[in-house]
Coordinates of C-alpha atoms in Angstrom, one line a residue:
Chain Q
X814 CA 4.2 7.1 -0.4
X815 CA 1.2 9.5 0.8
X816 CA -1.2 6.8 -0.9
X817 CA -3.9 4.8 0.8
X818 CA -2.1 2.1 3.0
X819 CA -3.7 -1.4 4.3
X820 CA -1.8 -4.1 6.7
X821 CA -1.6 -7.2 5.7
X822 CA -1.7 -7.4 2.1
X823 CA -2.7 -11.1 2.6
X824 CA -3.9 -13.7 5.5
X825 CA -4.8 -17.0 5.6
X826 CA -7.0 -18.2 8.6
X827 CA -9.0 -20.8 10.0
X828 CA -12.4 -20.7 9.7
X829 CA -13.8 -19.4 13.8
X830 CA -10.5 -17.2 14.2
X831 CA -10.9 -13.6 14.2
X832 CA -8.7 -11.4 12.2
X833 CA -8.5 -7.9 12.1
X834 CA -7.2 -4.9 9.2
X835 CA -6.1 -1.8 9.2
X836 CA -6.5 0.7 7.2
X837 CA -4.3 4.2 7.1
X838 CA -5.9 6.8 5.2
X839 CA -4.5 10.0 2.9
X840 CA -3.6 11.8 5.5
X841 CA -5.7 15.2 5.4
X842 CA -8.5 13.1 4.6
X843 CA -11.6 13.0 6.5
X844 CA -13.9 10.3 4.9
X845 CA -12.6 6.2 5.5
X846 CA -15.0 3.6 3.5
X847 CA -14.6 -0.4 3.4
X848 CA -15.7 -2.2 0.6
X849 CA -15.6 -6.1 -0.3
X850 CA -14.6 -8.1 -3.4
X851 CA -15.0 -11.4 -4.5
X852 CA -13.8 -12.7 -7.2
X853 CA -15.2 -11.4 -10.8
X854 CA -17.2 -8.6 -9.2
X855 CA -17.3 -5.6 -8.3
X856 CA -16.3 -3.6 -4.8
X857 CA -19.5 -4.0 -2.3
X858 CA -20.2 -1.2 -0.1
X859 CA -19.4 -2.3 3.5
X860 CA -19.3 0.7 6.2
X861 CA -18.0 4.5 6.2
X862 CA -16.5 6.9 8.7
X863 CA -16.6 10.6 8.5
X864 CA -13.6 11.5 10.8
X865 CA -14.5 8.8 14.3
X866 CA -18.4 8.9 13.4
X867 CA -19.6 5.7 11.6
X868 CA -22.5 7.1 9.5
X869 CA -23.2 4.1 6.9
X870 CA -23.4 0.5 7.8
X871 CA -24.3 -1.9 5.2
X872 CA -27.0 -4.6 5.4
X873 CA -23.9 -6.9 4.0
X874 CA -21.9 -6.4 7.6
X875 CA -23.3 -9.0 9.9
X876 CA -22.8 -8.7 13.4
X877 CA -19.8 -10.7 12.8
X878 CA -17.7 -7.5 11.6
X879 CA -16.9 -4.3 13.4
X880 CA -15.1 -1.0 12.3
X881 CA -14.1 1.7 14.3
X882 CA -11.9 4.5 13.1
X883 CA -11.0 5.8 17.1
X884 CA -9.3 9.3 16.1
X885 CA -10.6 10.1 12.8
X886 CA -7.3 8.8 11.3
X887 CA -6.6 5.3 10.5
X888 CA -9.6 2.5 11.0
X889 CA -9.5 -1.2 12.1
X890 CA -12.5 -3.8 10.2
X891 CA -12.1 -7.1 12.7
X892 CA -14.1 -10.1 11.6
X893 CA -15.0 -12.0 14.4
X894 CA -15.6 -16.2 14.1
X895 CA -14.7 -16.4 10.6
X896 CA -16.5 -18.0 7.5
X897 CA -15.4 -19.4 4.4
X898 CA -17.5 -16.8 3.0
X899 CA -15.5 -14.4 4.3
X900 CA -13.0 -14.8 1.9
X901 CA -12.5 -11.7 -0.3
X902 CA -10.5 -8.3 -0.8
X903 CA -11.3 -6.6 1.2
X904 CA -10.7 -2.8 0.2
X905 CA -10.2 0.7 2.2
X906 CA -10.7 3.9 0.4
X907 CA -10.4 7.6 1.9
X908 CA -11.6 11.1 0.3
X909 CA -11.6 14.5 1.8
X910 CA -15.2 15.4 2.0
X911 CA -15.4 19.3 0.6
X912 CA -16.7 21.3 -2.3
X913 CA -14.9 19.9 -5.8
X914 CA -13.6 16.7 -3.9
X915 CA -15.8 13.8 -4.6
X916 CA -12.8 10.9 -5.4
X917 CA -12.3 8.0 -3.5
X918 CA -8.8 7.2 -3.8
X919 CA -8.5 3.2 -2.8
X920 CA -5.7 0.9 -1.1
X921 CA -3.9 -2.2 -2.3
X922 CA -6.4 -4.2 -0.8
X923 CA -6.5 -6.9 2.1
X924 CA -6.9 -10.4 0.5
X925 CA -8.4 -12.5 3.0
X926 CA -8.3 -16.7 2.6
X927 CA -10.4 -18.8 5.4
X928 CA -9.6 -22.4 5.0
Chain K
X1395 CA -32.4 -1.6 -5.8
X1396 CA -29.5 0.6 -7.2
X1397 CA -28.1 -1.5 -9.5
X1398 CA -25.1 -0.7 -12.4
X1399 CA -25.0 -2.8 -15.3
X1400 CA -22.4 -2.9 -17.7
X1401 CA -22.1 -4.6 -20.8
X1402 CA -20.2 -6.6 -22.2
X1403 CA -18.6 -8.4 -19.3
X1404 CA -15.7 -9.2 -21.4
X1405 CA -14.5 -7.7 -24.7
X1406 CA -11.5 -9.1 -26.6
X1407 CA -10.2 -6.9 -29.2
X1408 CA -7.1 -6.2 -31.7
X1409 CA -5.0 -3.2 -30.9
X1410 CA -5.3 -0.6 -32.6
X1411 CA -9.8 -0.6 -32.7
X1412 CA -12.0 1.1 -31.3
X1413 CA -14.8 0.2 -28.8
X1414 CA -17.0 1.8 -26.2
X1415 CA -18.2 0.2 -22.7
X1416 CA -21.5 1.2 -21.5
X1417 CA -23.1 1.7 -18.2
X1418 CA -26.6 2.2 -17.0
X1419 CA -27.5 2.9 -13.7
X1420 CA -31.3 2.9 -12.1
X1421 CA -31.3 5.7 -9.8
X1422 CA -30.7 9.7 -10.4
X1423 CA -27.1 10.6 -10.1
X1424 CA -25.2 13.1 -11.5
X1425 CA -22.1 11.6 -10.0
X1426 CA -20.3 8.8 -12.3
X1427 CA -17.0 7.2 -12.1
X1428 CA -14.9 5.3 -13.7
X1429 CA -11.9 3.1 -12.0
X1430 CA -9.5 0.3 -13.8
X1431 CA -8.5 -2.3 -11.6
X1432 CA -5.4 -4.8 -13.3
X1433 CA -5.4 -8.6 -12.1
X1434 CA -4.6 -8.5 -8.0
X1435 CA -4.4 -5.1 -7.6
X1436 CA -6.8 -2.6 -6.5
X1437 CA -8.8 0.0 -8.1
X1438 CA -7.5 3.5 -10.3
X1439 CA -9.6 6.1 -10.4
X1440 CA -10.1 7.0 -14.3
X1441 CA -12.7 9.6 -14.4
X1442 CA -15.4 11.2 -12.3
X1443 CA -18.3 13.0 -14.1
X1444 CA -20.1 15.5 -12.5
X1445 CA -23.0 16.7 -14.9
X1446 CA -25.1 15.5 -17.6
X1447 CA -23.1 16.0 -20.5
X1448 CA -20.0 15.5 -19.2
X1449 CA -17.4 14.2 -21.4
X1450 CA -13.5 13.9 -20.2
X1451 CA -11.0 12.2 -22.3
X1452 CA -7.3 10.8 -21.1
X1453 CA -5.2 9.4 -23.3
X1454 CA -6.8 7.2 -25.3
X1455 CA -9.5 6.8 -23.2
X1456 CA -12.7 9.3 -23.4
X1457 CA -15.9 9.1 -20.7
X1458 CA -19.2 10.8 -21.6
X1459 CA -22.5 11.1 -18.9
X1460 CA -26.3 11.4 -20.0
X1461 CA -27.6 11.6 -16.8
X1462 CA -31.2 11.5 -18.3
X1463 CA -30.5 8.3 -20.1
X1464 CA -28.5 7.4 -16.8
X1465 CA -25.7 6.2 -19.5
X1466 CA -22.0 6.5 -19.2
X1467 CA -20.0 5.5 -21.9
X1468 CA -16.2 4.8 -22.0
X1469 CA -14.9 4.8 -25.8
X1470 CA -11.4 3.3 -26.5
X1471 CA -9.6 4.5 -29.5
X1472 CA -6.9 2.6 -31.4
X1473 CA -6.4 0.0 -28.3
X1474 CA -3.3 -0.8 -26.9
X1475 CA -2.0 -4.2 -25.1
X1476 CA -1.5 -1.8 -22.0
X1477 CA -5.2 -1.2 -21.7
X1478 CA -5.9 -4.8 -20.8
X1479 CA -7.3 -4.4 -17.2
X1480 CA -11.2 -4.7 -16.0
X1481 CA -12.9 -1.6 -15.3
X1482 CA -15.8 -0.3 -13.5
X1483 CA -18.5 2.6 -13.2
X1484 CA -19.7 3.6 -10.1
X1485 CA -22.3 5.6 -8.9
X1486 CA -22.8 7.6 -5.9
X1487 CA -26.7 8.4 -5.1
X1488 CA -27.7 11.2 -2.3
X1489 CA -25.1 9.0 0.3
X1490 CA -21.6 9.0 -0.5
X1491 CA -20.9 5.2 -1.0
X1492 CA -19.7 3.5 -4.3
X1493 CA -22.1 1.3 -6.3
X1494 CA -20.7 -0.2 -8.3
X1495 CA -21.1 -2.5 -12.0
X1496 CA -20.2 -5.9 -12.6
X1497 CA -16.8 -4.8 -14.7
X1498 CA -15.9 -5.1 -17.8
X1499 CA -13.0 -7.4 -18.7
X1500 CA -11.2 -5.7 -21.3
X1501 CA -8.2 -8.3 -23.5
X1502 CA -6.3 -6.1 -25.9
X1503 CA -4.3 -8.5 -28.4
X1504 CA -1.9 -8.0 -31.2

């Protein structure tokens, strides 16, 4: 499968743990972007990466969430002292940033519970 | 603030009619897209429309862009059970991030 990959699908956590995801990009491509959903809306714009740079950060990522993508390949988004509100899908995407490439081809998704 | 509306939030119709979502957006773009996402899973990219008068059909699925309306359309013809899923426009302004609309809940029944 050379499709957009995320690890775990699912976890449930305790609200003040940290948890962290991975995402692991198309492989050629250069651009990594994190998004949020709730239930009944749409994807939320969190933070992007073009190869290790982090060039976007959203007002929506408190200090409570990091992402770094250390060798331009696959990224990590680690939540730190988690809130219920935290709970979401959260959603990696990836595109290869050139002339005639503008889609973001999207992973299965992290669905994140804090009890 | 960008925003993306689309209307209606949720449709229920018969297979085998036809029926178009809408989608306005409140900043220039000339980039739209269109994505599906079915219950749990994550999103599909349908269509991306690069130009005012854009129009790019799939199946029975066919997406059209007036950028100076700021108005993308998706038109469903003779609906099919298989189509039930949500979908979404997006936008991308002069950054390269996703807005995205509130979805459209689409129930195809017999």
């Amino acid at each position: 499968d050379t499709g957009v990959s995320q690890d775990p699908r699912h976890k449930i956590t305790k609200r003040g743990q940290n948890v962290t995801f991975r995402c692991d990009p198309i492989s050629e491509h250069n651009r990594l972007y994190w998004y949020r959903q709730t239930l009944g809306q749409g994807p939320e714009f969190l933070t992007y990466f073009q190869n290790e740079a982090q060039l976007e950060k959203s007002r929506l990522l408190s200090d409570r969430f990091s992402a770094e993508r250390p060798k331009g390949s696959f990224s990590t988004l680690e939540i730190q002292r988690t809130e219920q509100g935290d709970s979401a899908m959260y959603l990696c995407a990836s595109s290869l940033f050139q002339i005639g490439q503008v889609t973001q081809y999207f992973g299965p998704g992290t669905r994140l519970l804090v009890l | 603030e960008l925003k993306v509306e689309q209307n209606p939030l949720f449709l229920s119709m018969q297979e085998g009619k036809n029926y178009t979502i809408y989608c306005n957006y409140s900043t220039t773009s000339d980039r739209l897209y269109w994505y599906r996402q079915d219950p749990g899973k994550s999103l599909e990219s349908l269509f991306v429309l690069l130009s005012n008068g854009a129009v790019k059909q799939e199946g029975r699925l066919m997406a059209s862009l007036d950028t100076k309306a700021r108005l993308s359309t998706l038109h469903i013809t003779a609906a099919v059970h298989d189509l039930s899923a949500t979908y979404f426009c997006a936008y991308t302004g002069t950054a390269s991030k996703l807005t995205f609309g509130t979805g459209t809940r689409l129930q195809v029944t017999l």
